[in-house]
Coordinates of C-alpha atoms in Angstrom, one line a residue:
M1 CA -23.5 15.6 -11.0
K2 CA -23.3 11.9 -10.2
Q3 CA -19.6 12.2 -9.7
L4 CA -20.0 15.0 -7.3
L5 CA -22.5 13.0 -5.3
K6 CA -20.2 10.0 -5.2
L7 CA -17.4 12.3 -4.0
V8 CA -19.4 13.5 -1.0
D9 CA -20.1 10.2 0.7
V10 CA -19.4 9.3 4.3
K11 CA -16.0 7.9 3.5
S12 CA -14.9 11.2 1.9
I13 CA -16.3 13.3 4.7
V14 CA -14.6 11.2 7.4
T15 CA -11.3 11.2 5.5
L16 CA -11.4 15.0 4.9
A17 CA -12.4 15.8 8.5
M18 CA -9.8 13.5 10.0
T19 CA -7.1 14.9 7.7
G20 CA -8.0 18.4 8.6
A21 CA -7.9 17.6 12.3
M22 CA -4.5 15.9 11.8
I23 CA -3.1 18.9 10.0
A24 CA -4.4 21.3 12.7
L25 CA -3.0 19.0 15.4
L26 CA 0.4 18.9 13.8
F27 CA 0.7 22.6 13.1
A28 CA -0.9 23.9 16.3
P29 CA 1.2 26.7 17.8
T30 CA 1.2 25.2 21.3
P31 CA 2.1 21.7 22.2
G32 CA -0.9 19.5 23.1
N33 CA -1.4 16.5 25.2
A34 CA 1.1 13.9 23.8
E35 CA -1.0 10.9 24.8
A36 CA -4.1 12.4 23.0
Q37 CA -2.0 13.1 19.9
S38 CA -0.7 9.5 19.9
L39 CA -4.2 8.1 20.2
F40 CA -5.5 10.3 17.5
C41 CA -2.6 9.4 15.1
T42 CA -3.3 5.7 15.8
A43 CA -7.0 6.1 15.0
Y44 CA -6.3 8.3 11.9
G45 CA -3.9 5.6 10.6
A46 CA -6.4 2.8 11.2
I47 CA -9.3 4.6 9.5
I48 CA -7.3 5.8 6.5
T49 CA -5.9 2.3 6.1
Y50 CA -9.3 0.7 6.3
F51 CA -10.9 3.0 3.8
F52 CA -8.1 2.9 1.2
T53 CA -7.5 -0.9 1.4
K54 CA -11.1 -2.0 1.6
R55 CA -12.2 -4.1 -1.4
P56 CA -15.6 -3.6 -2.9
R57 CA -18.2 -6.2 -2.1
E58 CA -19.3 -8.8 -4.7
G59 CA -22.0 -7.4 -7.0
G60 CA -20.3 -4.0 -7.5
E61 CA -21.6 -2.4 -4.3
E62 CA -19.2 -0.8 -1.8
G63 CA -20.0 -0.6 1.8

């Protein structure tokens, strides 16, 4: 149960939501606004890079 609660933290929710939005954006049947797509891709890359390269704080707590 503790593992499930750790899985559903803010980082996971943001990552899953942004990944879902990215997939929807890439496979949309109609072409969207190219500038908006570019901005979203940049934000997605920055957020994913931040979350997956962030080192835990001293003392064993992440955040």
